[in-house]
Coordinates of C-alpha atoms and ligand atoms in Angstrom, one line a residue:
M2 CA 0.0 0.0 0.0
V3 CA 2.8 2.4 1.0
L4 CA 4.7 1.5 -2.2
E5 CA 1.6 2.0 -4.3
S6 CA 1.0 5.5 -2.8
A7 CA 4.7 6.5 -3.4
Y8 CA 4.3 5.3 -7.0
T9 CA 1.2 7.5 -7.5
S10 CA 2.8 10.6 -6.1
C11 CA 6.0 10.3 -8.2
F12 CA 4.3 9.0 -11.4
L13 CA 3.6 12.2 -13.2
L14 CA 6.7 14.0 -11.7
D15 CA 8.9 11.3 -13.2
F16 CA 7.0 11.5 -16.4
I17 CA 7.3 15.2 -16.7
Q18 CA 11.0 15.0 -16.0
K19 CA 11.4 12.3 -18.7
C20 CA 9.6 14.7 -21.1
G21 CA 12.1 17.4 -20.3
G22 CA 10.5 19.4 -17.5
Y23 CA 7.1 19.9 -19.0
A24 CA 4.7 17.6 -20.9
L25 CA 2.2 18.3 -23.6
V26 CA -1.5 17.2 -23.3
D27 CA -3.6 16.9 -26.4
G28 CA -6.1 19.5 -27.6
G29 CA -9.9 19.6 -28.0
F30 CA -11.0 16.1 -28.8
A31 CA -14.8 16.4 -29.5
T32 CA -14.4 19.6 -31.5
E33 CA -11.6 18.0 -33.5
L34 CA -14.0 15.1 -34.4
E35 CA -16.4 17.8 -35.6
R36 CA -13.7 19.4 -37.8
H37 CA -13.3 16.0 -39.4
G38 CA -17.1 16.0 -40.2
A39 CA -18.6 14.2 -37.2
D40 CA -22.1 15.4 -36.1
L41 CA -22.1 15.5 -32.3
N42 CA -25.6 16.9 -31.9
D43 CA -26.5 14.0 -29.7
P44 CA -26.8 13.3 -25.9
L45 CA -23.6 11.2 -26.2
W46 CA -21.7 14.1 -27.8
S47 CA -18.2 12.8 -28.7
A48 CA -18.9 9.3 -27.3
K49 CA -21.3 8.8 -30.2
C50 CA -18.2 8.3 -32.4
L51 CA -17.2 5.2 -30.3
I52 CA -20.3 3.6 -31.9
S53 CA -20.5 5.2 -35.3
S54 CA -16.9 6.1 -36.3
P55 CA -14.1 4.5 -34.1
H56 CA -11.7 5.1 -37.1
L57 CA -12.2 8.8 -36.7
V58 CA -11.5 8.6 -32.9
R59 CA -8.2 6.8 -33.8
R60 CA -7.4 9.4 -36.5
V61 CA -7.8 12.3 -34.0
H62 CA -5.6 10.6 -31.4
L63 CA -3.0 10.2 -34.1
D64 CA -3.2 13.8 -35.2
Y65 CA -2.5 14.9 -31.6
L66 CA 0.4 12.5 -31.3
D67 CA 1.8 13.8 -34.6
A68 CA 1.4 17.3 -33.2
G69 CA 3.7 16.4 -30.2
A70 CA 1.3 15.4 -27.4
N71 CA 2.7 13.4 -24.6
I72 CA -0.7 12.6 -23.0
I73 CA -3.8 11.7 -25.1
L74 CA -7.2 11.6 -23.5
T75 CA -9.7 8.9 -24.5
A76 CA -13.1 9.5 -26.1
S77 CA -14.9 8.5 -22.9
Y78 CA -15.7 12.1 -21.6
Q79 CA -19.4 11.7 -22.3
A80 CA -19.4 7.9 -22.5
T81 CA -21.5 6.6 -19.7
I82 CA -23.2 3.3 -19.1
Q83 CA -26.4 5.3 -18.4
G84 CA -26.1 7.3 -21.6
F85 CA -25.4 4.2 -23.7
E86 CA -28.3 2.3 -22.1
A87 CA -30.6 5.2 -23.0
K88 CA -29.7 4.5 -26.6
G89 CA -30.9 0.9 -26.3
L90 CA -27.5 -0.7 -25.7
S91 CA -27.1 -3.5 -23.1
T92 CA -25.0 -2.9 -20.0
E93 CA -22.4 -5.3 -21.4
E94 CA -22.2 -3.4 -24.7
A95 CA -21.9 -0.1 -22.8
E96 CA -19.1 -1.5 -20.7
S97 CA -17.3 -2.8 -23.7
L98 CA -17.5 0.6 -25.4
L99 CA -15.8 2.2 -22.4
R100 CA -13.0 -0.4 -22.6
R101 CA -12.8 0.2 -26.4
S102 CA -12.2 3.9 -25.8
V103 CA -9.0 3.0 -24.0
E104 CA -8.0 0.3 -26.6
I105 CA -8.4 2.8 -29.5
A106 CA -6.1 5.3 -27.8
C107 CA -3.5 2.6 -27.1
E108 CA -3.8 1.4 -30.7
A109 CA -3.1 5.0 -31.9
R110 CA 0.0 5.1 -29.6
E111 CA 1.2 1.8 -31.2
I112 CA 0.6 3.1 -34.7
Y113 CA 2.4 6.3 -33.9
Y114 CA 5.4 4.5 -32.5
D115 CA 5.5 2.2 -35.5
N116 CA 5.4 5.1 -37.9
C117 CA 8.2 6.8 -35.9
T118 CA 10.4 3.8 -36.0
K119 CA 9.8 3.3 -39.8
A120 CA 10.5 6.9 -40.6
S121 CA 13.1 7.4 -37.9
W122 CA 11.2 10.6 -36.9
D123 CA 12.4 10.6 -33.3
F124 CA 15.9 11.7 -32.7
V125 CA 18.6 9.1 -32.5
E126 CA 20.6 8.9 -29.4
R127 CA 23.8 6.8 -29.3
G128 CA 22.4 4.7 -32.1
N129 CA 19.1 4.0 -30.4
I130 CA 15.8 5.5 -31.3
A131 CA 14.5 7.4 -28.3
R132 CA 10.7 7.2 -28.3
R133 CA 8.8 10.2 -27.1
P134 CA 7.0 9.2 -23.9
V135 CA 3.3 8.9 -24.3
L136 CA 0.6 8.2 -21.8
V137 CA -3.1 7.3 -22.3
A138 CA -5.4 9.0 -19.9
A139 CA -9.0 7.7 -19.5
S140 CA -11.3 10.7 -19.6
I141 CA -14.2 10.9 -17.1
G142 CA -16.6 13.8 -17.7
S143 CA -18.9 15.1 -15.0
Y144 CA -22.5 14.2 -14.2
G145 CA -23.3 17.5 -15.9
A146 CA -21.7 16.3 -19.1
Y147 CA -23.9 13.2 -19.1
L148 CA -27.0 15.5 -18.7
A149 CA -25.9 16.9 -22.2
D150 CA -27.3 20.3 -21.5
G151 CA -24.1 22.2 -20.7
S152 CA -24.5 21.6 -16.9
E153 CA -20.8 21.1 -16.6
Y154 CA -20.5 24.8 -17.2
S155 CA -22.9 25.7 -14.3
G156 CA -22.3 22.9 -11.8
N157 CA -25.8 23.4 -10.5
Y158 CA -27.2 20.0 -10.1
G159 CA -30.0 20.9 -7.7
D160 CA -30.7 19.7 -4.2
A161 CA -31.9 16.3 -5.4
V162 CA -28.3 15.4 -6.4
S163 CA -26.3 14.4 -3.3
L164 CA -22.8 13.1 -2.8
Q165 CA -24.2 9.6 -2.9
T166 CA -26.0 10.2 -6.2
L167 CA -22.8 11.3 -7.8
K168 CA -20.8 8.3 -6.4
D169 CA -23.5 5.9 -7.5
F170 CA -23.5 7.5 -11.0
H171 CA -19.7 7.3 -11.4
R172 CA -18.7 4.1 -9.6
R173 CA -19.1 1.5 -12.3
R174 CA -17.5 3.6 -15.1
L175 CA -14.5 4.3 -12.9
Q176 CA -14.1 0.6 -12.0
I177 CA -14.1 -0.3 -15.7
L178 CA -11.8 2.5 -16.9
A179 CA -9.3 1.9 -14.1
K180 CA -8.8 -1.6 -15.3
A181 CA -9.0 -1.0 -19.1
G182 CA -5.2 -0.5 -19.6
A183 CA -5.0 3.3 -19.3
D184 CA -2.0 4.9 -17.6
L185 CA -4.1 7.4 -15.6
I186 CA -7.6 8.7 -15.1
A187 CA -8.4 12.3 -16.1
F188 CA -11.4 13.7 -14.3
E189 CA -12.2 16.6 -16.5
T190 CA -14.3 19.8 -16.5
I191 CA -15.2 19.3 -12.8
P192 CA -17.7 22.0 -12.0
N193 CA -18.2 21.9 -8.3
K194 CA -16.8 20.7 -4.9
L195 CA -19.4 18.0 -4.4
E196 CA -18.2 16.1 -7.5
A197 CA -14.6 16.5 -6.6
K198 CA -15.4 15.0 -3.2
A199 CA -17.3 12.1 -4.9
Y200 CA -14.3 11.3 -7.1
A201 CA -11.9 11.4 -4.2
E202 CA -14.0 9.1 -2.1
L203 CA -14.5 6.7 -5.1
L204 CA -10.8 6.5 -5.8
E205 CA -10.2 5.5 -2.2
E206 CA -13.2 3.1 -1.8
E207 CA -12.4 1.3 -5.1
G208 CA -8.7 1.1 -4.4
V209 CA -8.0 2.5 -7.8
N210 CA -4.3 1.8 -8.4
I211 CA -3.5 4.0 -11.4
P212 CA -3.0 7.8 -10.8
A213 CA -5.6 10.4 -11.6
W214 CA -5.8 14.1 -12.2
F215 CA -8.5 16.5 -11.2
S216 CA -9.2 19.3 -13.6
F217 CA -11.7 22.0 -12.8
T218 CA -13.5 24.5 -14.9
S219 CA -14.0 28.2 -14.2
K220 CA -15.7 31.1 -15.8
D221 CA -14.3 34.0 -13.7
G222 CA -10.8 33.0 -12.8
I223 CA -11.5 32.9 -9.1
N224 CA -14.0 30.1 -8.5
V225 CA -15.0 27.0 -10.3
V226 CA -18.2 27.4 -12.4
S227 CA -20.6 26.6 -9.6
G228 CA -19.2 29.4 -7.4
D229 CA -17.3 27.0 -5.1
S230 CA -13.8 28.1 -4.2
I231 CA -11.0 26.9 -6.4
L232 CA -8.9 26.7 -3.2
E233 CA -11.3 24.3 -1.6
C234 CA -11.7 22.3 -4.7
A235 CA -7.9 22.0 -5.2
S236 CA -7.5 21.1 -1.5
I237 CA -9.7 18.1 -2.0
A238 CA -7.5 17.0 -4.8
D239 CA -4.4 17.7 -2.8
T240 CA -5.4 15.4 0.1
C241 CA -6.4 12.5 -2.2
R242 CA -3.4 10.1 -2.4
Q243 CA -4.3 8.9 -5.9
V244 CA -4.4 12.4 -7.4
A245 CA -1.1 13.0 -9.2
A246 CA -2.0 16.4 -10.7
V247 CA -4.5 19.2 -10.2
G248 CA -5.6 21.8 -12.7
I249 CA -8.0 23.6 -15.0
N250 CA -9.5 22.8 -18.4
C251 CA -12.2 24.1 -20.7
T252 CA -11.8 27.6 -19.3
P253 CA -11.0 30.8 -21.3
P254 CA -7.3 31.4 -21.5
R255 CA -7.5 34.8 -19.9
F256 CA -8.5 33.3 -16.6
I257 CA -5.8 30.6 -16.4
H258 CA -2.9 32.6 -14.9
G259 CA -4.7 33.6 -11.7
L260 CA -6.1 30.1 -11.3
I261 CA -2.7 28.5 -11.5
L262 CA -1.5 30.9 -8.7
S263 CA -4.5 29.9 -6.5
I264 CA -4.0 26.2 -7.1
C265 CA -0.3 26.5 -6.2
K266 CA -1.2 28.0 -2.8
V267 CA -2.8 24.7 -1.7
T268 CA -0.9 22.0 -3.5
S269 CA 2.6 21.1 -4.6
K270 CA 1.3 18.5 -7.0
P271 CA 2.0 19.1 -10.7
V272 CA -0.5 21.6 -12.2
V273 CA -2.2 20.7 -15.5
I274 CA -3.9 23.3 -17.7
Y275 CA -5.7 22.9 -21.0
P276 CA -7.9 25.9 -21.7
N277 CA -10.5 26.1 -24.4
S278 CA -10.4 28.6 -27.3
G279 CA -12.3 31.3 -25.3
E280 CA -15.5 30.8 -27.3
T281 CA -18.8 30.2 -25.6
Y282 CA -20.9 27.0 -25.9
N283 CA -24.6 27.1 -26.8
A284 CA -25.7 23.8 -25.2
E285 CA -29.1 23.8 -26.8
R286 CA -27.7 24.0 -30.4
K287 CA -24.4 22.3 -29.4
E288 CA -22.6 25.2 -31.2
W289 CA -19.8 27.5 -30.3
V290 CA -20.1 31.2 -30.5
K291 CA -17.4 33.9 -30.5
S292 CA -17.3 35.7 -27.2
S293 CA -17.4 39.4 -27.0
G294 CA -14.9 41.2 -24.8
V295 CA -11.2 40.2 -24.4
S296 CA -9.9 38.2 -27.3
D297 CA -8.4 34.9 -26.6
E298 CA -6.9 34.4 -30.0
D299 CA -3.4 34.9 -28.7
F300 CA -3.8 31.8 -26.4
V301 CA -0.3 30.7 -27.1
S302 CA 1.3 34.0 -26.1
Y303 CA 0.2 33.2 -22.5
V304 CA 1.9 29.9 -22.2
G305 CA 5.3 31.2 -21.0
K306 CA 3.5 33.0 -18.1
W307 CA 1.6 29.8 -17.2
R308 CA 4.8 27.9 -17.0
E309 CA 6.4 30.7 -14.8
A310 CA 3.3 30.6 -12.6
G311 CA 4.0 26.9 -11.9
A312 CA 2.1 24.7 -14.5
S313 CA 4.0 21.8 -16.0
L314 CA 1.3 20.0 -18.1
F315 CA 0.0 22.0 -21.1
G316 CA -2.6 21.4 -23.7
G317 CA -5.9 22.6 -25.1
C318 CA -9.6 21.8 -24.6
C319 CA -12.7 22.6 -26.8
R320 CA -12.0 24.3 -30.1
T321 CA -8.3 24.0 -29.9
T322 CA -6.6 21.9 -32.5
P323 CA -3.4 20.0 -33.3
N324 CA -2.0 23.3 -34.5
T325 CA -2.6 24.7 -31.0
I326 CA -0.5 21.9 -29.6
R327 CA 2.3 22.5 -32.1
A328 CA 2.3 26.2 -31.3
I329 CA 2.4 25.5 -27.5
S330 CA 5.3 23.1 -28.2
G331 CA 7.1 25.7 -30.2
V332 CA 6.8 28.3 -27.4
L333 CA 8.0 25.9 -24.7
S334 CA 10.8 24.3 -26.6
N335 CA 13.5 27.0 -27.0
K336 CA 12.6 28.9 -30.1
S337 CA 16.3 29.2 -30.9
S338 CA 16.8 25.5 -31.2
P339 CA 13.7 24.1 -32.9
S340 CA 13.1 20.4 -32.3
L341 CA 13.5 17.9 -35.1
S342 CA 9.7 17.7 -35.4
D343 CA 9.5 21.5 -36.0
K344 CA 12.1 21.1 -38.7
M345 CA 10.2 18.3 -40.3
E346 CA 7.2 20.6 -40.7
M347 CA 9.2 23.3 -42.5
Ligands
LIG408 C1 -17.7 20.8 -22.4 S1 -19.2 21.0 -23.2 C2 -18.9 21.6 -24.7 C3 -19.6 19.3 -23.5 C4 -20.9 19.0 -24.2 C5 -22.1 19.0 -23.4 N1 -22.0 18.1 -22.3 C6 -23.3 18.6 -24.3 O1 -23.6 17.5 -24.4 O2 -23.8 19.6 -24.9
HCS409 N1 -11.4 15.8 -23.4 C1 -12.7 16.3 -23.7 C2 -13.1 17.5 -22.8 C3 -14.3 18.2 -23.2 S1 -14.6 19.6 -22.1 C4 -12.7 16.8 -25.2 O1 -11.7 17.4 -25.5 O2 -13.6 16.6 -25.9
ZN410 ZN1 -13.7 21.3 -23.3

């Protein structure tokens, strides 16, 4: 048990070190499926593609690996047993689709490595090909994501939803994804304190033995979207032994800097950030609309400041693309010495 706990706490730190001091997460997954032509106007959102177009899911993973990602997130964000059952699938079929989401990401990693070996894309070190380290993170979206009405951007589930409701809702999916062969669990777009508490208790009760990250979402740079304090939310993550990183995703870039500073006040665990494009989601139409006010088009220009503030895992969320990841990579790797992959693109 002690060994396991030490493993979890060092896991991402070791990985980040192996990657060179920071690691790249992938970018928007669902919105990238859409750019490839998928119609996600469905209660399952991106998880619909696990049924209708698994090849596209693999394609998008590969595009992010080609762009330089060290961590790819599975298509399971809005894949829930309850959601699949509502579509008429059996429990067994639903569980198998969850496992499939991890398998597809692992297949993409294998294909990527094979391609690298064949083309000798990765740099050669003392005659050996050094493979870029890549992890597969099993995504778990919130209860609000399952509701498919944009509730993960409000975090208001009403009084009828208790800690126990959330634990009951998430337990089986977590059990399955934790044993599906992923390297870690990414709890994403967490909108409130109650859900963070539910995840922390489930990780403990289920004895999950792969690490996890908790990533919250905010719309003001001070609190998470429900209005709960980011300090309290990040503290829950800090005290959970299986949590290996804490951070923010699907939040406009302009809010990220302050949130990193807040998170660093309550935890010394690695900080992960993967903001969205700064656009606003219309949940009814499942469409993105340009936001008025401060422009977030210069997303990438903030990245250096985020690193200085203490973040070490960087990527993008909704409406960011493989090019966003390439640009982040370009900013973080010293511009004066472009990496081989940068050179390949010239
Ligand atoms: C992070 S939001 C864009 C995810 C999609 C939402 N749960 C929906 O189904 O509309
Ligand atoms: N990993 C998910 C998060 C949605 S907020 C995606 O990129 O689709
Ligand atoms: Zn997002």
